[in-house]
Coordinates of C-alpha atoms in Angstrom, one line a residue:
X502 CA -99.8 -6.2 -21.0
X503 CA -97.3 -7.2 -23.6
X504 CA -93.4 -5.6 -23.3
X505 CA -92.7 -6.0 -27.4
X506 CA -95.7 -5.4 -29.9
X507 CA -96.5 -5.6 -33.7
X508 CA -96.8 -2.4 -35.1
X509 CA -100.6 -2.7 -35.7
X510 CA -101.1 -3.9 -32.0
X511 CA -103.2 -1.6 -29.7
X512 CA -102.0 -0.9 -26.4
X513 CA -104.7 -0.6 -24.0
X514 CA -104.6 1.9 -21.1
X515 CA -106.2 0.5 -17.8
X516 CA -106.2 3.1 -15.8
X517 CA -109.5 4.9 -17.1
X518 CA -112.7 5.1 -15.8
X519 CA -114.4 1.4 -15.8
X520 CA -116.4 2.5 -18.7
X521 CA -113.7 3.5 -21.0
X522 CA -111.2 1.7 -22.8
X523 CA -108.4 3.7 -24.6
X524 CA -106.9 1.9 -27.7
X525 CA -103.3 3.3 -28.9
X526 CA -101.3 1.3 -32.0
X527 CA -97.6 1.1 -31.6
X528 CA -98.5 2.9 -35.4
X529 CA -99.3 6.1 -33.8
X530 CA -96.5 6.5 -30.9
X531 CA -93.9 5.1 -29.2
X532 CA -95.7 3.3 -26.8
X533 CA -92.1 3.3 -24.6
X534 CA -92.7 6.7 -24.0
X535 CA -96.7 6.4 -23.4
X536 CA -95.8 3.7 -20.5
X537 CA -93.9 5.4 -18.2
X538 CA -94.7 6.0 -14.9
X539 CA -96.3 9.2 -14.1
X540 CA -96.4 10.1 -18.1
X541 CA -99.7 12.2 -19.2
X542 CA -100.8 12.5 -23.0
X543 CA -103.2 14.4 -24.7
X544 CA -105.0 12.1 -27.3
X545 CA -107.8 12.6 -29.7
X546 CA -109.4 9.9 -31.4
X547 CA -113.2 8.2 -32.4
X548 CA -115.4 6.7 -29.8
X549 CA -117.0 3.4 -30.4
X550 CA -119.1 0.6 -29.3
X551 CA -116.1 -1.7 -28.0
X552 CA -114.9 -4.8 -29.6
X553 CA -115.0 -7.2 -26.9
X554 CA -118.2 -6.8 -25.0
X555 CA -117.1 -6.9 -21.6
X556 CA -116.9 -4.5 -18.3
X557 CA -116.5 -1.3 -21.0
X558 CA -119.3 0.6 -21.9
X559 CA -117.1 2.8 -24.8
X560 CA -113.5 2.9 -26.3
X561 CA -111.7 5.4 -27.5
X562 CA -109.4 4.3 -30.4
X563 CA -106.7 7.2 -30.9
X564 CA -106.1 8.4 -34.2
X565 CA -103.0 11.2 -32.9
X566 CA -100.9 12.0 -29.8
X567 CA -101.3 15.6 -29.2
X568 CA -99.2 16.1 -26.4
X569 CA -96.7 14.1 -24.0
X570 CA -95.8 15.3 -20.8
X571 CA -93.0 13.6 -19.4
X572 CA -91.2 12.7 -15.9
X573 CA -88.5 12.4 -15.1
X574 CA -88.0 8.9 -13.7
X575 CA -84.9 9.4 -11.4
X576 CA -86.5 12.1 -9.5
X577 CA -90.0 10.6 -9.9
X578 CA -91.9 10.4 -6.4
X579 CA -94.2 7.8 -7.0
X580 CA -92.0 4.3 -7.2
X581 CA -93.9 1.7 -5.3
X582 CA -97.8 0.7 -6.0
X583 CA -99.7 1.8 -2.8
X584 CA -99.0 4.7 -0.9
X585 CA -101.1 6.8 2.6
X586 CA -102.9 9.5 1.5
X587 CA -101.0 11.6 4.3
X588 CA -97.7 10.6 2.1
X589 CA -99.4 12.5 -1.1
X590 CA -101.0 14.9 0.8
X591 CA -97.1 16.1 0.9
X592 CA -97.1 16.0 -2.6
X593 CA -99.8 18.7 -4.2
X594 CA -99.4 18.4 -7.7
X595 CA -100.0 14.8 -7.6
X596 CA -103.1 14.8 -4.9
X597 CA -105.9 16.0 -6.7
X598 CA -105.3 13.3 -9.8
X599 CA -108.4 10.9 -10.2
X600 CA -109.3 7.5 -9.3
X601 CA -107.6 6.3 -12.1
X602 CA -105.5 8.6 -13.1
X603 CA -107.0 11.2 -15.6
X604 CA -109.1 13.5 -16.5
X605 CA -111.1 12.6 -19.3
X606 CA -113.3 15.0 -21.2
X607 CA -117.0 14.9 -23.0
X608 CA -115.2 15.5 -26.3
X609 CA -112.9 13.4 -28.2
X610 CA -110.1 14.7 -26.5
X611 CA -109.1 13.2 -23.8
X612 CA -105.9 13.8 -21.0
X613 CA -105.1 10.7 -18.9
X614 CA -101.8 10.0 -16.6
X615 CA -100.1 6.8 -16.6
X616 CA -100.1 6.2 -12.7
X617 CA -99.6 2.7 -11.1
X618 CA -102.7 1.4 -10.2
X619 CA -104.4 0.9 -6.4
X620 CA -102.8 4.4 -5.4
X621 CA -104.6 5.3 -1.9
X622 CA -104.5 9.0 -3.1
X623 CA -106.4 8.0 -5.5
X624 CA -109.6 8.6 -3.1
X625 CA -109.1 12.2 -3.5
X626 CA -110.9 12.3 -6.8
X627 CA -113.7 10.4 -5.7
X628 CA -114.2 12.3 -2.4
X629 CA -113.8 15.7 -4.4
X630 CA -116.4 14.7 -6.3
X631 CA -118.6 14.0 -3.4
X632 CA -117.7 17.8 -1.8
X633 CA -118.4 19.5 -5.2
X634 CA -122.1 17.2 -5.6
X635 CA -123.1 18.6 -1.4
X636 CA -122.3 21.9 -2.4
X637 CA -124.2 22.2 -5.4
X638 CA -126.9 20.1 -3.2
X639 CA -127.2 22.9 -0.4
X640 CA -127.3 25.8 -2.9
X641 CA -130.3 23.9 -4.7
X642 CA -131.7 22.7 -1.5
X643 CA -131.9 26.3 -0.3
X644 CA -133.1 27.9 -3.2
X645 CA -136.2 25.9 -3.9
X646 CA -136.9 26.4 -0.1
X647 CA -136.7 30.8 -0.9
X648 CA -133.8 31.3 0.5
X649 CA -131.4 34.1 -0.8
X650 CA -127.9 33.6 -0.3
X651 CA -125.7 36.5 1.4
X652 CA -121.7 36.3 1.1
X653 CA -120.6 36.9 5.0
X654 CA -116.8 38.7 5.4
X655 CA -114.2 37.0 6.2
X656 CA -112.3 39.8 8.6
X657 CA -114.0 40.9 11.1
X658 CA -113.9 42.9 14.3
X659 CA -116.6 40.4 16.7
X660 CA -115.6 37.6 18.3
X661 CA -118.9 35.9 17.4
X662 CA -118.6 33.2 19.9
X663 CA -117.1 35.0 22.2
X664 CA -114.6 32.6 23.4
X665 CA -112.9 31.1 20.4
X666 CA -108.8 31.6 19.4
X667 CA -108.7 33.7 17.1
X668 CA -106.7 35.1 13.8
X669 CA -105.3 38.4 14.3
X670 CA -104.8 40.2 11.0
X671 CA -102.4 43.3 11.2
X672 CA -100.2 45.2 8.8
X673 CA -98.2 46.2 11.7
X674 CA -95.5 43.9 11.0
X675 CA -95.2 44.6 7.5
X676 CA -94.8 48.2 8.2
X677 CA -92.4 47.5 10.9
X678 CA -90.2 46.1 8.8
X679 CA -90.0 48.4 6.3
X680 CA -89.1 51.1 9.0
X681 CA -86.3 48.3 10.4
X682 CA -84.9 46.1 8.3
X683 CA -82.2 43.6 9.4
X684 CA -79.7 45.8 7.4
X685 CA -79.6 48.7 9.2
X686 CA -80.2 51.5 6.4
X687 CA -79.4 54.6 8.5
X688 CA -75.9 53.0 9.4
X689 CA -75.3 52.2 6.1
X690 CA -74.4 48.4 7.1
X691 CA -75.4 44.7 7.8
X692 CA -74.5 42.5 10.9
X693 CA -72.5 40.1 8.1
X694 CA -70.6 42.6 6.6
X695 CA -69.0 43.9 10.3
X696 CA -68.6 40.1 11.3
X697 CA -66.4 39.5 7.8
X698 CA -64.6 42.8 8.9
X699 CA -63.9 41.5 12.2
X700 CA -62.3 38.6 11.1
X701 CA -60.4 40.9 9.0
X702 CA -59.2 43.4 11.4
X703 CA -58.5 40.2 14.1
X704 CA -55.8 38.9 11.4
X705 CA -54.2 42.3 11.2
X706 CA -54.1 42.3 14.3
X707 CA -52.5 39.0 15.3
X708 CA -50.0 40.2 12.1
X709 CA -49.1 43.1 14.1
X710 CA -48.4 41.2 17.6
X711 CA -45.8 38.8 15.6
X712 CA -44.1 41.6 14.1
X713 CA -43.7 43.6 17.2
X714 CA -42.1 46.3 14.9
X715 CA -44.9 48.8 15.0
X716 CA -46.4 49.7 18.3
X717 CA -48.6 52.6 17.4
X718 CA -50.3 50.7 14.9
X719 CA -51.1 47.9 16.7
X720 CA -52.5 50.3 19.5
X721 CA -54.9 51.8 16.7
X722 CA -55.8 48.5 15.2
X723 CA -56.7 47.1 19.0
X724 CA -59.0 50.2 19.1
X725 CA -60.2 49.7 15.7
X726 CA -61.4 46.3 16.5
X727 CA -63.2 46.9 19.6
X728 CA -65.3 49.3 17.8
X729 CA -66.1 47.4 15.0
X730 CA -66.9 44.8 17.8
X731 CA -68.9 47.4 19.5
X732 CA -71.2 48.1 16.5
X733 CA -71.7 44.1 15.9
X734 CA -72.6 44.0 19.9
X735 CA -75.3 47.1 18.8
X736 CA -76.5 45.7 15.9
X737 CA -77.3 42.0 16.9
X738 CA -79.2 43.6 20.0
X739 CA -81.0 45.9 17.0
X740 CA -82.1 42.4 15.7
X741 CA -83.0 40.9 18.0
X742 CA -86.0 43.6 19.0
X743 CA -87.5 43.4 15.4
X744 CA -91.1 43.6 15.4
X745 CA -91.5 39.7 14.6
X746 CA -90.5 39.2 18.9
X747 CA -92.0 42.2 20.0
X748 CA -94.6 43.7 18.5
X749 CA -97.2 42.5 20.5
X750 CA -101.2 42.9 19.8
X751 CA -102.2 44.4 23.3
X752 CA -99.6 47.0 23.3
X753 CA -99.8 47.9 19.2
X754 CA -101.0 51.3 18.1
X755 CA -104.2 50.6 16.2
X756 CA -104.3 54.1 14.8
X757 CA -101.5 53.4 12.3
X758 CA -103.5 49.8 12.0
X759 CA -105.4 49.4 8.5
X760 CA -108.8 48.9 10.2
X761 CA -108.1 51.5 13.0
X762 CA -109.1 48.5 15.6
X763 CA -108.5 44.7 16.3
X764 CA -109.7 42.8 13.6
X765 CA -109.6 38.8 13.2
X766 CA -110.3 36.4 10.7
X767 CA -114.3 35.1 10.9
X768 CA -114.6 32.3 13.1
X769 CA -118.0 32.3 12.6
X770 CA -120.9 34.5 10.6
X771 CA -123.8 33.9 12.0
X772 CA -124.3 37.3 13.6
X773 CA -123.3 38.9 10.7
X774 CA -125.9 36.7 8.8
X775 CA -129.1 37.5 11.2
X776 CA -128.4 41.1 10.2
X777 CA -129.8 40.2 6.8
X778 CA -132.4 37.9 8.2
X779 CA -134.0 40.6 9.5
X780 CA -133.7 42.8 6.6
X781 CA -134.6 40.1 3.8
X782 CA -136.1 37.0 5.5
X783 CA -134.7 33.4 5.3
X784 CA -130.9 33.7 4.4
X785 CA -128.0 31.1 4.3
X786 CA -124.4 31.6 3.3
X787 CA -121.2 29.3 2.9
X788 CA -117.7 30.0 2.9
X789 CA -114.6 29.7 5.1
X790 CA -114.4 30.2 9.0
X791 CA -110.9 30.2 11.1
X792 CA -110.1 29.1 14.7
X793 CA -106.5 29.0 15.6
X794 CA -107.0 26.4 18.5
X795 CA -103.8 24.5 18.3
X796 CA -105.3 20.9 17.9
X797 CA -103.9 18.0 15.9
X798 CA -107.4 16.4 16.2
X799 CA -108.8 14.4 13.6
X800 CA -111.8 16.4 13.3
X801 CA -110.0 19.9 13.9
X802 CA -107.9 22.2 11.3
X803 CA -107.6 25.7 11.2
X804 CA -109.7 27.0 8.0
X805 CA -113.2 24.9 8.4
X806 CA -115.9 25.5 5.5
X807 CA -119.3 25.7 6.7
X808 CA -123.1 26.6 6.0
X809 CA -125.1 29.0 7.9
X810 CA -129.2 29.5 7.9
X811 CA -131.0 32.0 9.3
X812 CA -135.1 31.7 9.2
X813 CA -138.0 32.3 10.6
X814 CA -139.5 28.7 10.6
X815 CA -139.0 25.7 12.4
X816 CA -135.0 25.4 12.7
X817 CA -134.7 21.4 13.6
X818 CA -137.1 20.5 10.8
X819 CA -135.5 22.3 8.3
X820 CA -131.7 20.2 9.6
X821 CA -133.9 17.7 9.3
X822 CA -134.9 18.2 5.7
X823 CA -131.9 19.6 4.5
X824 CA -129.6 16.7 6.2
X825 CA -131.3 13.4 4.1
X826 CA -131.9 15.8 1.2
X827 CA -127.8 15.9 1.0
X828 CA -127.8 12.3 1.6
X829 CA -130.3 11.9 -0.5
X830 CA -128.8 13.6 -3.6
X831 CA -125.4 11.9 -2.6
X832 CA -126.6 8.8 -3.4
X833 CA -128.6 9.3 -6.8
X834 CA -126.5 12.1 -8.5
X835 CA -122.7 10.2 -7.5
X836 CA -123.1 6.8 -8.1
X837 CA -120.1 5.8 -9.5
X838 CA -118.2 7.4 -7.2
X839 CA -120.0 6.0 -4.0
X840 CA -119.5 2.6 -5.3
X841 CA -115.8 3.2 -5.5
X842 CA -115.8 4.6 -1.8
X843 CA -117.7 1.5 -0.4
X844 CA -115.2 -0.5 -2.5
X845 CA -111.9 1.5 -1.5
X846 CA -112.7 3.0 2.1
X847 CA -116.3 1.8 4.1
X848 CA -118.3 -0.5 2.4
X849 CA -121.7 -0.3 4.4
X850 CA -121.4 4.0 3.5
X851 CA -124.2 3.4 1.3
X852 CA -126.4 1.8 3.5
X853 CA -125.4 4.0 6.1
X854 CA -126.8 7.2 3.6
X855 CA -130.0 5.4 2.4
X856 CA -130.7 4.6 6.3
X857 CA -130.1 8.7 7.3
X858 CA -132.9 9.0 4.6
X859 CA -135.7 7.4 6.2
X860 CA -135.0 7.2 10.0
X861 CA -136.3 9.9 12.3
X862 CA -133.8 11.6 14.6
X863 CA -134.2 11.1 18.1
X864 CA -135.0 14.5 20.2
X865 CA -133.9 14.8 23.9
X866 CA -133.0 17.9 26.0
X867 CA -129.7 17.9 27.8
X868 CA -131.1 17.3 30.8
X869 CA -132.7 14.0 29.6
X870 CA -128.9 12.9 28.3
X871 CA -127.1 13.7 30.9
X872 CA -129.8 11.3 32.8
X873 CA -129.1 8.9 30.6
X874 CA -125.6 8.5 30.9
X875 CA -125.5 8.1 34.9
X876 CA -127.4 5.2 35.3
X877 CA -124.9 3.4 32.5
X878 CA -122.8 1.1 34.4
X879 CA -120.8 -1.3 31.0
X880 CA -118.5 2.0 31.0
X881 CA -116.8 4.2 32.1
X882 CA -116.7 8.2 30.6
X883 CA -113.1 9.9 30.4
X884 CA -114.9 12.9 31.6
X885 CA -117.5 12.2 34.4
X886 CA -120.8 12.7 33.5
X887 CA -122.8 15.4 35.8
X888 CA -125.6 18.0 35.0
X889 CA -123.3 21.5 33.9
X890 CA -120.2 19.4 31.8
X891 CA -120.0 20.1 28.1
X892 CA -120.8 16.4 26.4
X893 CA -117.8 15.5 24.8
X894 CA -118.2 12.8 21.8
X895 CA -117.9 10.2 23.5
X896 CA -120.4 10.7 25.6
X897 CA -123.0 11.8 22.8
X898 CA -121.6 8.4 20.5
X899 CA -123.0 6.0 23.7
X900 CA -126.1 7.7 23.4
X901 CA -126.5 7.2 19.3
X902 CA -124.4 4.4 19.2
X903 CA -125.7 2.2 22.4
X904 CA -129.3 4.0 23.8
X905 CA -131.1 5.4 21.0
X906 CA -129.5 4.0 18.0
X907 CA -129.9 6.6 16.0
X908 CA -128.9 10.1 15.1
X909 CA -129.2 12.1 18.3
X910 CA -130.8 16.2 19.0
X911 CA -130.1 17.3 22.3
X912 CA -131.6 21.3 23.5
X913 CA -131.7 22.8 25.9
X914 CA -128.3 23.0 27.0
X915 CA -127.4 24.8 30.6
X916 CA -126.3 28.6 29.6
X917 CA -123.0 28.8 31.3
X918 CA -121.6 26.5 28.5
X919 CA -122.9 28.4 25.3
X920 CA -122.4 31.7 24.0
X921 CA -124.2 35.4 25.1
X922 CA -126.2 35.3 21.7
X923 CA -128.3 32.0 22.8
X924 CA -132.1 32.2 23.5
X925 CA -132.6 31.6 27.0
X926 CA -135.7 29.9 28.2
X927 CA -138.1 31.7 30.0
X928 CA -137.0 30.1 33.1
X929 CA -133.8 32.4 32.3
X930 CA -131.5 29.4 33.2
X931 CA -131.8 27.0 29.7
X932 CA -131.0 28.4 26.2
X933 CA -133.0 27.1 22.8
X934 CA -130.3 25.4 21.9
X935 CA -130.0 22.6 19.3
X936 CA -127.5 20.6 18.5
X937 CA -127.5 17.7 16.2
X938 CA -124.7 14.7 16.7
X939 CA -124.7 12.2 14.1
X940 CA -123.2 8.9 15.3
X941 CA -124.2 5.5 12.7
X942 CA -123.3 2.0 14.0
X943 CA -124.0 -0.7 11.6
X944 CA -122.3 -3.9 11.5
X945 CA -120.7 -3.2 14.9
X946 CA -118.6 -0.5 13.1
X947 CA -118.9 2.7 14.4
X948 CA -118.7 5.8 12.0
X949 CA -118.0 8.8 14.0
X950 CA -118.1 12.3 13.2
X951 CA -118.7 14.3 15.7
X952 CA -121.1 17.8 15.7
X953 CA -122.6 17.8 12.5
X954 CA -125.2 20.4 12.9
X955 CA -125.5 22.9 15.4
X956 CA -128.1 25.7 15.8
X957 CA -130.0 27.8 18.4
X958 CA -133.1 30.3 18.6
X959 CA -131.1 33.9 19.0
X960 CA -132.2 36.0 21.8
X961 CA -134.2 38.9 20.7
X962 CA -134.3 41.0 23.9
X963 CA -132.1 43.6 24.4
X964 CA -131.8 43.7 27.8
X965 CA -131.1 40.0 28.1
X966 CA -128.2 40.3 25.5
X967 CA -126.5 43.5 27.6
X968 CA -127.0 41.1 31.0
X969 CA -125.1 38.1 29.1
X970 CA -122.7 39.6 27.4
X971 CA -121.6 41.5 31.4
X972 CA -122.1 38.4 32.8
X973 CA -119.1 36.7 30.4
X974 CA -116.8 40.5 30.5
X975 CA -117.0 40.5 27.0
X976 CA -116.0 43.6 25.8
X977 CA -119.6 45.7 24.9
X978 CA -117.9 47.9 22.5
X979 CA -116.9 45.2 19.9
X980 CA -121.1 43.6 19.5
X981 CA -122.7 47.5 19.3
X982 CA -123.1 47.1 15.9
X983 CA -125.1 43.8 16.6
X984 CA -126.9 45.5 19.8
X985 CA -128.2 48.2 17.4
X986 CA -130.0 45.4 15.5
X987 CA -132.3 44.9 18.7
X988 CA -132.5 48.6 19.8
X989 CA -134.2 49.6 16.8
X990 CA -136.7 45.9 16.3
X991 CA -136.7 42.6 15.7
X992 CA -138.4 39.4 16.1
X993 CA -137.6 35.6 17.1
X994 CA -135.7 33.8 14.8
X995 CA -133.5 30.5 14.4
X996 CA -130.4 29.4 12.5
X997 CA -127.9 26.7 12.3
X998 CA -124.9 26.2 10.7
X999 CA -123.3 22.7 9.4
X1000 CA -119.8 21.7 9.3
X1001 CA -119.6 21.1 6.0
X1002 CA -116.5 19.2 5.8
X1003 CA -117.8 16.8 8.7
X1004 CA -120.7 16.2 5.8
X1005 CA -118.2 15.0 3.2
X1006 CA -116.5 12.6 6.2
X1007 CA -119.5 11.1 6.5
X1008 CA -120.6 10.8 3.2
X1009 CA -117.7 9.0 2.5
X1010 CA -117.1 7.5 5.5
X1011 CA -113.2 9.0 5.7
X1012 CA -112.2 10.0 9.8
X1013 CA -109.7 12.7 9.5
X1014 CA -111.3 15.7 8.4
X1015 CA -108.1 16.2 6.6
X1016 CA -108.8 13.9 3.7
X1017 CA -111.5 15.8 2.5
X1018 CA -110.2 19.6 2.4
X1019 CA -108.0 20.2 -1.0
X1020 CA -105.4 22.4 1.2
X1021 CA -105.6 21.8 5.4
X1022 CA -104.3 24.0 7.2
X1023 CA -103.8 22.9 11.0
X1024 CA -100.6 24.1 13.3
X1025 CA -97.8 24.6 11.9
X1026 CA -98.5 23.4 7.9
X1027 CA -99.9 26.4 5.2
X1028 CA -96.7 25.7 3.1
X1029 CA -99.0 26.6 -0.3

């Protein structure tokens, strides 16, 4: 790219879409300007056939700068070529800016940033992409199949796993501190302003010991001070039992509470969702669901986005369907941008989707795993296989990765590690439950996501749910409204939910689920 030009030379702009080529003459702008770092513009001009068959399918010769949006290059945050994603992830205005740096537009018009090129945050665009195309793919996937989709809430009084961290939400503290602010409004003053006047009344003080020519006054000063030092003491200790340290959820007053009762944020809505099963037939929903375990894991933040179905039908058949229809659609309707993952981040991801396609999924109870696992003798677990454990990915990877080689189902898990809600066999002892764990190894590298899918048959007996939910002391009062489903009929149904950000991961073959939310939120980061 040439530093001086001849006024009818065209400056090409290479960081556009591989397609596009944008032509600018030093004639229509300063192209000093156009070339910065980190500089957008607004252009409008004529599309053509381009001039140079060659990698472009189009170019866009500009005709007039509408806009320049400048930066300012001593404060600029971009200065070297490549960057982590985590570093822009820090930087929110700049993270959701395309694979090449603009945004360009069906029209004429066309708004492109001048960005260096080979940014690692330049994924974002691609993978957004990808997230957008899977959730336009589940609604259509659901809606040919009849399903009606039903908006779950997000606050809720049921802790629908019943034994999940949860999201409190309260207007307890807000009201607290209207009532008790740090300035203390009934004494008419703040902690700062007795602290300046100590200092004050300590000079006078000191003035009055030097001059040893008024006695009296000194005595009242001395007296003076020890009050004001009195009321600092009293209001320091005022502070420091505001309602941020000691309101405390066990011991508030729900009465004056805006929901009367302990609410939390949704950690999950399936029970909420099987209401309207029952009412309307096959159901799914999508939106956000919160667990405040304090985990840094790759595959944990706080606010998750998921998918729930409820039916009537045969629940691991319809994972089945709707898992390679997502691949599936992936792969046909995002093209471009798939190429650009293999290139940038895994390049057997496409092979990997085309493969989830056509392969069956293995099906094996828990039982069956577990058997599995104890006769392996190349390795040793971190947690020791035995009938009753909870499978932890690592265990469930060796059994995709090394014994089956394929995506794994495992049922029929033991009922002492899965919720009160959870069919139970008739033996009593094993629930209906289905999980699906999708592990892919090809080429020796192993792409692992952990739970993808997970689902059960619900119990529909009454009595069976009342003897669960005593036999984990969950409190029966907060699930009435989800007995009185039961009391008054139902039948057998199934559902399962899919951790929809896990999709995107391995669509795009990314490992911390972080990378593919616009705004995480894990411990101790929700600074937007």
């Amino acid at each position: 790219m040439a530093e001086a030009l001849a006024p009818d030379h065209p400056q090409t702009f290479g960081m556009l879409p591989s397609w596009l080529l944008v032509l600018v003459y030093s004639a229509i702008s300063h192209l000093s300007q156009l070339m910065l770092t980190g500089t957008c513009i607004l252009a409008e001009g004529v599309l053509k056939q381009p001039s140079v068959p060659g990698k472009y399918v189009i170019q866009l010769e500009v005709e007039k700068i509408l806009y320049v949006g400048m930066v300012d290059q001593n404060n600029l945050s971009i200065i070297k070529e490549t960057y982590t994603i985590g570093y822009f992830k820090g930087l929110f205005p700049l993270t959701a800016s395309d694979n090449y740096g603009n945004v360009v537009t069906p029209s004429t018009i066309h708004s492109l940033s001048v960005l260096p090129s080979c940014l690692s945050f330049s994924n974002v665009a691609s993978v957004m992409r990808i997230r957008n195309a899977l959730t336009f793919a589940t609604h259509t996937f659901f809606h040919n199949h009849g399903f009606l989709y039903v908006q779950v809430p997000t606050i809720t009084t049921t802790d629908s796993e019943g034994f999940s961290e949860k999201f409190h939400v309260t207007t307890l503290f807000s009201t607290a501190d209207k009532k008790e602010p740090n300035t203390i409004a009934d004494w008419g003053v703040s902690l700062e302003a007795v602290k300046a006047a100590i200092k004050e009344k300590s000079n006078v003080v000191e003035e009055l010991k030097r001059s040893e020519s008024n006695k009296e006054a000194l005595v009242a000063a001395v007296q003076d001070l020890l009050k004001t030092n009195e009321l600092a003491s009293q209001l320091e200790a005022r502070g420091k039992s505001t309602p941020g340290t000691s309101l405390k959820a066990d011991k508030a007053d729900f009465s004056n509470e805006f929901f009367s009762c302990p609410s939390y944020l949704m950690v999950s809505g399936h029970l909420h969702l099987e209401s309207y099963a029952c009412a309307l037939g096959n159901v799914y929903s999508f939106g956000p669901r919160f667990r405040a375990d304090k985990s840094e894991s790759a595959k944990h933040v706080a606010e998750i986005y998921d998918f729930l179905l409820w039916c009537f039908q045969d629940v691991m058949n319809c994972a089945d369907d709707y898992l390679k229809f997502l691949c599936k659609w992936v792969l046909e309707k995002c093209s471009d941008d798939m190429k650009f993952v293999s290139n940038r981040i895994e390049k057997t991801i496409v092979d990997r989707l085309q493969s989830m396609t056509s392969n069956s999924f293995e099906k094996i109870s828990y039982t069956k795993a577990v058997e599995d696992l104890k006769v392996v003798t190349v390795k040793t677990f971190e947690v020791k296989i035995e009938w009753g454990v909870v499978l932890t990915e690592e265990h469930v990877s060796y059994l995709a990765d090394e014994i089956y080689k394929r995506p794994v189902i495992i049922n029929d898990y033991p009922k002492e590690i899965k919720p009160f809600y959870v069919r139970l066999n008739d033996d009593g002892e094993e629930p209906l439950l289905h999980l699906i764990w999708l592990y892919q190894c090809p080429d020796d590298i192993c792409l692992q996501v952990g739970t993808l899918i997970s689902g059960s048959q619900n119990e529909e007996r009454i009595d069976m749910l009342n003897t669960r939910i005593k036999e984990l002391g969950l409190p029966t009062e907060q699930y009435e409204w989800y007995l009185d489903l039961h009391r008054h009929g139902t039948v057998k149904h199934s559902g399962f939910s899919l951790g929809f950000d896990t999709m995107v991961l391995l669509a795009t073959g990314l490992t911390n689920v972080r990378d593919v939310i616009p705004f995480p939120r894990s411990p101790g980061k929700a600074n937007n």
